[in-house]
Coordinates of C-alpha atoms in Angstrom, one line a residue:
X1 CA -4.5 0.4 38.3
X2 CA -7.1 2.9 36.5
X3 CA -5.1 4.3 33.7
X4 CA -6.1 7.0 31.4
X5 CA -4.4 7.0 28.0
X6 CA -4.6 10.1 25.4
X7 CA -4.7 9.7 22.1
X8 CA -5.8 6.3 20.1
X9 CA -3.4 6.7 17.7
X10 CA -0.7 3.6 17.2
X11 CA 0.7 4.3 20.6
X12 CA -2.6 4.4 22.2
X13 CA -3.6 1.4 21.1
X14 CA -0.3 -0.5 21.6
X15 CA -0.8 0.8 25.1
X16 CA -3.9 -0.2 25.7
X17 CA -3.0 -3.1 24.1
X18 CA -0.3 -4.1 26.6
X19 CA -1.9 -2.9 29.6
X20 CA -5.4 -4.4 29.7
X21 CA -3.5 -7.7 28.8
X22 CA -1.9 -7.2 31.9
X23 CA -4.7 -6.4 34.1
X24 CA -5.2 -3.0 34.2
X25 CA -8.6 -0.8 33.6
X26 CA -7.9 1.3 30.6
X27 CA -9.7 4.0 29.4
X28 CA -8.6 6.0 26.3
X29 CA -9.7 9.1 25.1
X30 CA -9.4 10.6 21.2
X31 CA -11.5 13.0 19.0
X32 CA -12.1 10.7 16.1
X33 CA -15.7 9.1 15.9
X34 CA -14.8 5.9 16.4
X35 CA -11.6 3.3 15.8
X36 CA -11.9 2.7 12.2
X37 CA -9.2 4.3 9.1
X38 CA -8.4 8.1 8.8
X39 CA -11.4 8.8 5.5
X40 CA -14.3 6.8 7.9
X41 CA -13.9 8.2 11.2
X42 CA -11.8 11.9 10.8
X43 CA -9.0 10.6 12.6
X44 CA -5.9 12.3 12.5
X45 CA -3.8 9.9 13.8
X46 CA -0.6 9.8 11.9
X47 CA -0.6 5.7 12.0
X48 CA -3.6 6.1 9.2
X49 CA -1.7 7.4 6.6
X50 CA 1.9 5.6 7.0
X51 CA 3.0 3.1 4.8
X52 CA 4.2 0.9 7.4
X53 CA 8.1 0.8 6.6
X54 CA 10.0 -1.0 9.2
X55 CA 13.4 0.0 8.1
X56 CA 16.0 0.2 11.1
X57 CA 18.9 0.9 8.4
X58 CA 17.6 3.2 6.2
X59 CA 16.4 5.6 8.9
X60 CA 20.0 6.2 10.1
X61 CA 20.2 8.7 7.2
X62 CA 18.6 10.9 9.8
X63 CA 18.2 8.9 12.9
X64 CA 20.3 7.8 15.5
X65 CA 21.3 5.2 17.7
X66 CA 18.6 5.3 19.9
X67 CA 15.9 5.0 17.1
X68 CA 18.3 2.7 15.2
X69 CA 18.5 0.4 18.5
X70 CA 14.4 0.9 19.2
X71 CA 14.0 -0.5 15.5
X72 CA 15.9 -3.4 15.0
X73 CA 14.0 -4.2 18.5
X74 CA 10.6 -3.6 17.5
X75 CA 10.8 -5.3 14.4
X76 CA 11.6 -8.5 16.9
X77 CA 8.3 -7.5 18.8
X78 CA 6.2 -7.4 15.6
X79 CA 5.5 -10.9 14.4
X80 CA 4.3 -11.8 18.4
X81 CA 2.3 -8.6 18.6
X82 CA 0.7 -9.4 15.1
X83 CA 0.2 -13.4 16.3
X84 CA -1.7 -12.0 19.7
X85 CA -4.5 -10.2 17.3
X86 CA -7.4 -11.3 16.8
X87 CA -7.6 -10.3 13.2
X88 CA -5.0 -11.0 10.3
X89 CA -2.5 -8.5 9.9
X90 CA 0.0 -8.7 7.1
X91 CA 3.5 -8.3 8.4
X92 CA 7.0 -9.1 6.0
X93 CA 10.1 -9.0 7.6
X94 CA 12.4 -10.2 4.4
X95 CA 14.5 -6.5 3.6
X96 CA 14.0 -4.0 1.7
X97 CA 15.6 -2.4 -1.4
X98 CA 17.5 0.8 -1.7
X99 CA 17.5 1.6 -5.3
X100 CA 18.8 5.0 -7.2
X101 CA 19.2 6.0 -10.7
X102 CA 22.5 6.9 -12.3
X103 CA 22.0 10.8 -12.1
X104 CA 21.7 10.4 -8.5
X105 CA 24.5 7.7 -7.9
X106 CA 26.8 10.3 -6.1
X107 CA 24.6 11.2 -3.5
X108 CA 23.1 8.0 -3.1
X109 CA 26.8 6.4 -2.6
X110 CA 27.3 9.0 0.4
X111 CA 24.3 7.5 1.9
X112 CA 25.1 4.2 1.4
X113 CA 28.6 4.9 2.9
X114 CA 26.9 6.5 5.5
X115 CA 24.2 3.8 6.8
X116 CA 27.5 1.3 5.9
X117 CA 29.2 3.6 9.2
X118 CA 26.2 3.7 11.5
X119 CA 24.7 0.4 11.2
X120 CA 27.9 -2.0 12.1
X121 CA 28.8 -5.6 10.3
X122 CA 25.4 -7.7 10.8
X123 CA 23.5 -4.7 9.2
X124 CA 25.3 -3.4 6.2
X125 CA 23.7 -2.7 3.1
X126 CA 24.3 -5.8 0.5
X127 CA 25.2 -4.3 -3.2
X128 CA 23.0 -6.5 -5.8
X129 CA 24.1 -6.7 -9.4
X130 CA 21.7 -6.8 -12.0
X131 CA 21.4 -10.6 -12.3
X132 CA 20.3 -10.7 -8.1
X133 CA 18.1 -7.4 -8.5
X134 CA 15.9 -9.6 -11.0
X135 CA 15.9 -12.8 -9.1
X136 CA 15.1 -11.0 -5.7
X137 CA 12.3 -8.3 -7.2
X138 CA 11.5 -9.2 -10.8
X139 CA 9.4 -6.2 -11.2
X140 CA 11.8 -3.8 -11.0
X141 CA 13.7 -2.1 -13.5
X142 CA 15.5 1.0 -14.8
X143 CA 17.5 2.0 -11.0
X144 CA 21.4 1.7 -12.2
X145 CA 21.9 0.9 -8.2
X146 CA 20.8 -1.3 -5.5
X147 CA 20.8 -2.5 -2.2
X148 CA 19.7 -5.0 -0.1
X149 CA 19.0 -3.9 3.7
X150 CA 18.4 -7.5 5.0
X151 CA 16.9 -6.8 8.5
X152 CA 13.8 -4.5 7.2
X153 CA 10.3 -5.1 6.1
X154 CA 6.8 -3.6 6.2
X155 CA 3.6 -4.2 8.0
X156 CA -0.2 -3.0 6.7
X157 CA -0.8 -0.4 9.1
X158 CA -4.6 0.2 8.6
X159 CA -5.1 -3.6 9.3
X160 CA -2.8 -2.9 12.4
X161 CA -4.3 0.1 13.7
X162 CA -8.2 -1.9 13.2
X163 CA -7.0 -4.9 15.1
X164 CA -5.2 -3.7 17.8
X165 CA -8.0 -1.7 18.3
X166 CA -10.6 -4.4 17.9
X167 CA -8.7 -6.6 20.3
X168 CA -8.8 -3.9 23.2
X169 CA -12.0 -4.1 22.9
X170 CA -11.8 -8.1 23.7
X171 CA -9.5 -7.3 26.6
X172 CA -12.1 -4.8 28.0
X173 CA -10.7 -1.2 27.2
X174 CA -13.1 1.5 27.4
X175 CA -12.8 3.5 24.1
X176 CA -14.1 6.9 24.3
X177 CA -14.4 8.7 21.2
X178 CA -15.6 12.2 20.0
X179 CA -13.7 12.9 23.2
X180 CA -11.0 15.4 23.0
X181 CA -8.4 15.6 25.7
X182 CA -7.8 19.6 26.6
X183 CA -4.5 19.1 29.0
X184 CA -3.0 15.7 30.4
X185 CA -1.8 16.3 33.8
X186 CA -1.0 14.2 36.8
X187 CA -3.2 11.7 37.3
X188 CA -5.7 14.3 35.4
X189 CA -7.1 14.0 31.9
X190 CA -9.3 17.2 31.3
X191 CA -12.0 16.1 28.1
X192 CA -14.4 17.8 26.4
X193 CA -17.0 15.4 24.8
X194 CA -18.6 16.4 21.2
X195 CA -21.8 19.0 21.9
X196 CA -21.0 19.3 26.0
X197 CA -19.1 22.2 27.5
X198 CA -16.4 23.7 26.3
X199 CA -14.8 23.6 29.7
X200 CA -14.5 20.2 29.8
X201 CA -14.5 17.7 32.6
X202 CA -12.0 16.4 34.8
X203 CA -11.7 12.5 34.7
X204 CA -8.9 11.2 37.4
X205 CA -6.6 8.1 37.1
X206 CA -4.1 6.4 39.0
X207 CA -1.6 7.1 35.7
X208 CA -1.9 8.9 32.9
X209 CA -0.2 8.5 29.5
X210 CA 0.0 11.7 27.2
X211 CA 0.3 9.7 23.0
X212 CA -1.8 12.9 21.8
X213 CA 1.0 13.9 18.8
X214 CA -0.1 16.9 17.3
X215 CA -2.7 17.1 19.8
X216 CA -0.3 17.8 22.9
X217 CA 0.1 21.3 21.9
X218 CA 1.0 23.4 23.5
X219 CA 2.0 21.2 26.5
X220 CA 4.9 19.6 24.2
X221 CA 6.7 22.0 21.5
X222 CA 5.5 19.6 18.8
X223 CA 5.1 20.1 15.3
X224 CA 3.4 18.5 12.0
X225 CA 5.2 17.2 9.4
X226 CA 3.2 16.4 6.2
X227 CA 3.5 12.8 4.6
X228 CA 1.1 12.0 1.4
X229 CA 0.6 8.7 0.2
X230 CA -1.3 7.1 -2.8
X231 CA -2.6 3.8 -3.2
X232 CA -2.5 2.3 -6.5
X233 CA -4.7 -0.9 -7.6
X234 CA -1.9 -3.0 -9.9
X235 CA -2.9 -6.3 -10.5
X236 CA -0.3 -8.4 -11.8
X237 CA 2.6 -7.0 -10.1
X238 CA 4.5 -9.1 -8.2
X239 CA 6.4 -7.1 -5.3
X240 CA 7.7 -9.1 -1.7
X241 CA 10.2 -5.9 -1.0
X242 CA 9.7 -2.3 -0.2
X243 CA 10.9 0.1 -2.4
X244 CA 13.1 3.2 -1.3
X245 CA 14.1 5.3 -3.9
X246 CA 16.5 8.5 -3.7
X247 CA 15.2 11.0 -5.2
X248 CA 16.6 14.8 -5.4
X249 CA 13.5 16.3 -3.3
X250 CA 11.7 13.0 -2.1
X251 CA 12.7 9.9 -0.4
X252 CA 10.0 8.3 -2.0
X253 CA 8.5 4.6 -1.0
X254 CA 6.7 1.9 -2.7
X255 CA 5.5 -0.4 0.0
X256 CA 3.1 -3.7 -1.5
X257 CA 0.3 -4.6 0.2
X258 CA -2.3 -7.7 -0.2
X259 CA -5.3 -7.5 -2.8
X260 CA -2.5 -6.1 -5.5
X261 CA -2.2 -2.8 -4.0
X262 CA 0.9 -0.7 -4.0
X263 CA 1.5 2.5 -1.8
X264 CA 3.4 5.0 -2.3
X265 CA 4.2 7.4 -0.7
X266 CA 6.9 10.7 0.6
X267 CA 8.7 10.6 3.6
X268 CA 8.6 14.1 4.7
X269 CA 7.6 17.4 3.9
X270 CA 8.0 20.3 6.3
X271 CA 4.3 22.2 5.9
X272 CA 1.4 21.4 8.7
X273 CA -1.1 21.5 5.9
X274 CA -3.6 19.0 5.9
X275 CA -5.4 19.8 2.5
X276 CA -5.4 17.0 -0.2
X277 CA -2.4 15.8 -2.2
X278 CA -0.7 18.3 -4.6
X279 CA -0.9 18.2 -8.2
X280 CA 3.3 18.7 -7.8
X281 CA 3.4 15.5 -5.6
X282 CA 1.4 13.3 -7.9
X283 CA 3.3 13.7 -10.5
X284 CA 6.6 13.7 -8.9
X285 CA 5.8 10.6 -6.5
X286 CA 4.1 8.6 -8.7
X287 CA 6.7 9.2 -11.6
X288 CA 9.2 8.1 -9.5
X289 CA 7.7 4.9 -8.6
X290 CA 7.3 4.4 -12.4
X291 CA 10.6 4.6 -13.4
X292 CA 11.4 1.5 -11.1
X293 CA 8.2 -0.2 -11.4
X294 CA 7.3 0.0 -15.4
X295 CA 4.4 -2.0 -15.0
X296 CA 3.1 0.6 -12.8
X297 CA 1.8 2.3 -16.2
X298 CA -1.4 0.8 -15.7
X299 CA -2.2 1.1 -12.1
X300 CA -5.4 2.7 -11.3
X301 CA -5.1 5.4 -8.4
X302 CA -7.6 4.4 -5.5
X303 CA -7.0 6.4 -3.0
X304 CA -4.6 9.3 -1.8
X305 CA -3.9 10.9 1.8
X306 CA -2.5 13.2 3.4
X307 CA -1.5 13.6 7.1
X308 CA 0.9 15.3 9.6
X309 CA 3.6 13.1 12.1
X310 CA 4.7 14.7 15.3
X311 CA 7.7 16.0 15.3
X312 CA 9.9 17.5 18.3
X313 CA 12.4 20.7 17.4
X314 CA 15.2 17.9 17.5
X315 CA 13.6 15.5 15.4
X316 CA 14.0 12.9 17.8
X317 CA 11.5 11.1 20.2
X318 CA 10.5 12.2 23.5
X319 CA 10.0 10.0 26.8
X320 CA 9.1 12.3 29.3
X321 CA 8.1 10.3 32.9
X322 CA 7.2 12.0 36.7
X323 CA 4.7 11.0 39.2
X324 CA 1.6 10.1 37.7
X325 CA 2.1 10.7 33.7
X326 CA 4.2 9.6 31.2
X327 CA 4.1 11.5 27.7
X328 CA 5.8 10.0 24.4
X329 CA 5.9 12.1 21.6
X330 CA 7.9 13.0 18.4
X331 CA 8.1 10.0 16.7
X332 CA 8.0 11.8 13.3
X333 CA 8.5 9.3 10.5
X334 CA 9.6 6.4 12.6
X335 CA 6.3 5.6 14.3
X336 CA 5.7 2.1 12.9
X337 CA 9.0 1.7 13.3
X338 CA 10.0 2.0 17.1
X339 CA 6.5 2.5 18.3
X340 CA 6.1 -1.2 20.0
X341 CA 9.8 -0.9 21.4
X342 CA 9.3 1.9 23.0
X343 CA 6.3 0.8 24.6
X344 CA 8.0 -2.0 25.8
X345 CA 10.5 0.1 27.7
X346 CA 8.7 2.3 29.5
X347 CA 6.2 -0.4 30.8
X348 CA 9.1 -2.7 32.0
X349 CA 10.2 1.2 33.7
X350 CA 7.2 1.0 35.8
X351 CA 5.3 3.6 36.5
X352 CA 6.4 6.6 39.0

């Protein structure tokens, strides 16, 4: 089949990804000026800018069983899907850490309690006392609490989003940037290319798949949702785990990555601005990550981000399918998370 994919952000790809390997002529569309990261090629693919949590448990706080069930099944899909690349990709899939400081040990035992309800036996959050906190993740210190989510991890996304890029490429997808998709239709993908005609021209598959995100509007009732992240440069820090702290206005993150870099990050902040990191968020973000990390003290900030996930009015994820097209949307802040699981369902759907 001819199919026509809209949007090269992390569902494009994985798409494309999938497809191609399995025969089909893809062709995907996206504004950006080419497949590299979110500062080289004005993407504004939300994939860029996340810190690549894959944390199944801890997004039952707002989640629910469908995203919980998509999760645990996607991080199963990640270590093949990273193994098929044809670049590296760092991918850890040994838990994460839910930590919280005495002044917020009320609200972070109704969480607790609450993932402890939603999540069933094999998943339960593991209490650590000081002595396992230390052995687990030296580098922490000062949260009065913590917990061990055993079925989580984290993957680099920017390395993620480059290679599954780079290896549709290898499998013969047709990547066509500085192309933005106007309206996704039926078998219809309506572009307008950088410096033609506004109108736009009217390119015709045998399916079409609508990943645009913030881009489907107004088609989809989607929304942005601002995230910020920083990296920090900290060598000498030795961190295997993510980092989830509670926080009284953030869920704040501190994910490691190779090269003794350390991001973090905010999960969630209802504005659709897309300016540069606040001076409020800096402080309060990378604060927080100091009072867990000490050593932090000395990290040099490299780089910060900003960027908006798509959101539905529910919150929740959207698989809409009829003859011809199939639009996913509204992942919000689970996109690395379920992203490759629900990709696997919908291809073994078939198409209509």
């Amino acid at each position: 089949m001819h199919i026509g994919i809209a949007g090269a952000g992390l569902l494009g790809r994985l798409l494309a990804l999938h497809l191609s390997r399995a025969g089909h002529r893809v062709d995907v569309f996206d504004p950006a000026s080419g497949p590299g990261p979110k500062v080289e090629s004005g993407s504004e693919a939300a994939g860029w800018t996340a810190a690549g949590m894959l944390s199944p448990v801890a997004e039952l706080e707002c989640a629910d069983a469908r995203v919980f069930a998509w999760g645990l099944r996607s991080c199963q899909l990640w270590p093949d899907i990273v193994q098929s690349l044809g670049d590296p990709v760092a991918l850890r899939l040994q838990g994460s850490l839910l930590l919280a400081h005495r002044s917020d040990a009320g609200a972070a035992q109704r969480v607790v309690g609450l993932l402890q309800s939603k999540a069933g036996a094999p998943y339960q959050p593991e209490p650590l006392d000081a002595a396992r906190l230390a052995e687990l993740e030296p580098a922490v210190h000062g949260p009065a609490l913590s917990w061990l989510l055993p079925s989580e991890g984290h993957i680099h996304t920017v390395q993620a989003m480059q290679a599954l890029a780079y290896q549709g490429t290898a499998q013969g997808v047709q990547w066509h940037w500085h192309s933005t998709v106007q309206t996704a239709d039926a078998g219809v993908l309506t572009v307008q290319v950088q410096g033609e005609s506004a109108q736009g021209e009217r390119h015709r598959f045998d399916q079409v798949f609508d990943v645009r995100g913030t881009g489907a509007r107004p088609q989809l009732p989607v929304r942005g949702v601002r995230g910020e992240v920083f990296w920090l440069h900290a060598p000498g820090i030795v961190l295997t785990r993510s980092l989830r702290l509670m926080h009284p206005r953030h869920s704040v993150y501190i994910v490691p990555r190779p090269g003794d870099l350390v991001v973090v990050g905010a999960s969630e902040i209802e504005s659709e601005d897309r300016s540069p990191v606040s001076l409020r968020s800096t402080l309060e973000l990378l604060s927080a990550a100091h009072s867990v990390l000490p050593e932090l003290a000395e990290a040099r900030v490299v780089h910060s981000e900003s960027n908006l996930r798509p959101a539905l009015p529910d919150n929740l994820p959207l698989i809409e399918r009829a003859s011809g097209i199939t639009r996913i949307n509204g992942l919000y802040r689970h996109g690395w998370l379920i992203a490759p699981a629900i990709v696997e369902q919908v291809l073994q759907e078939g198409f209509l």
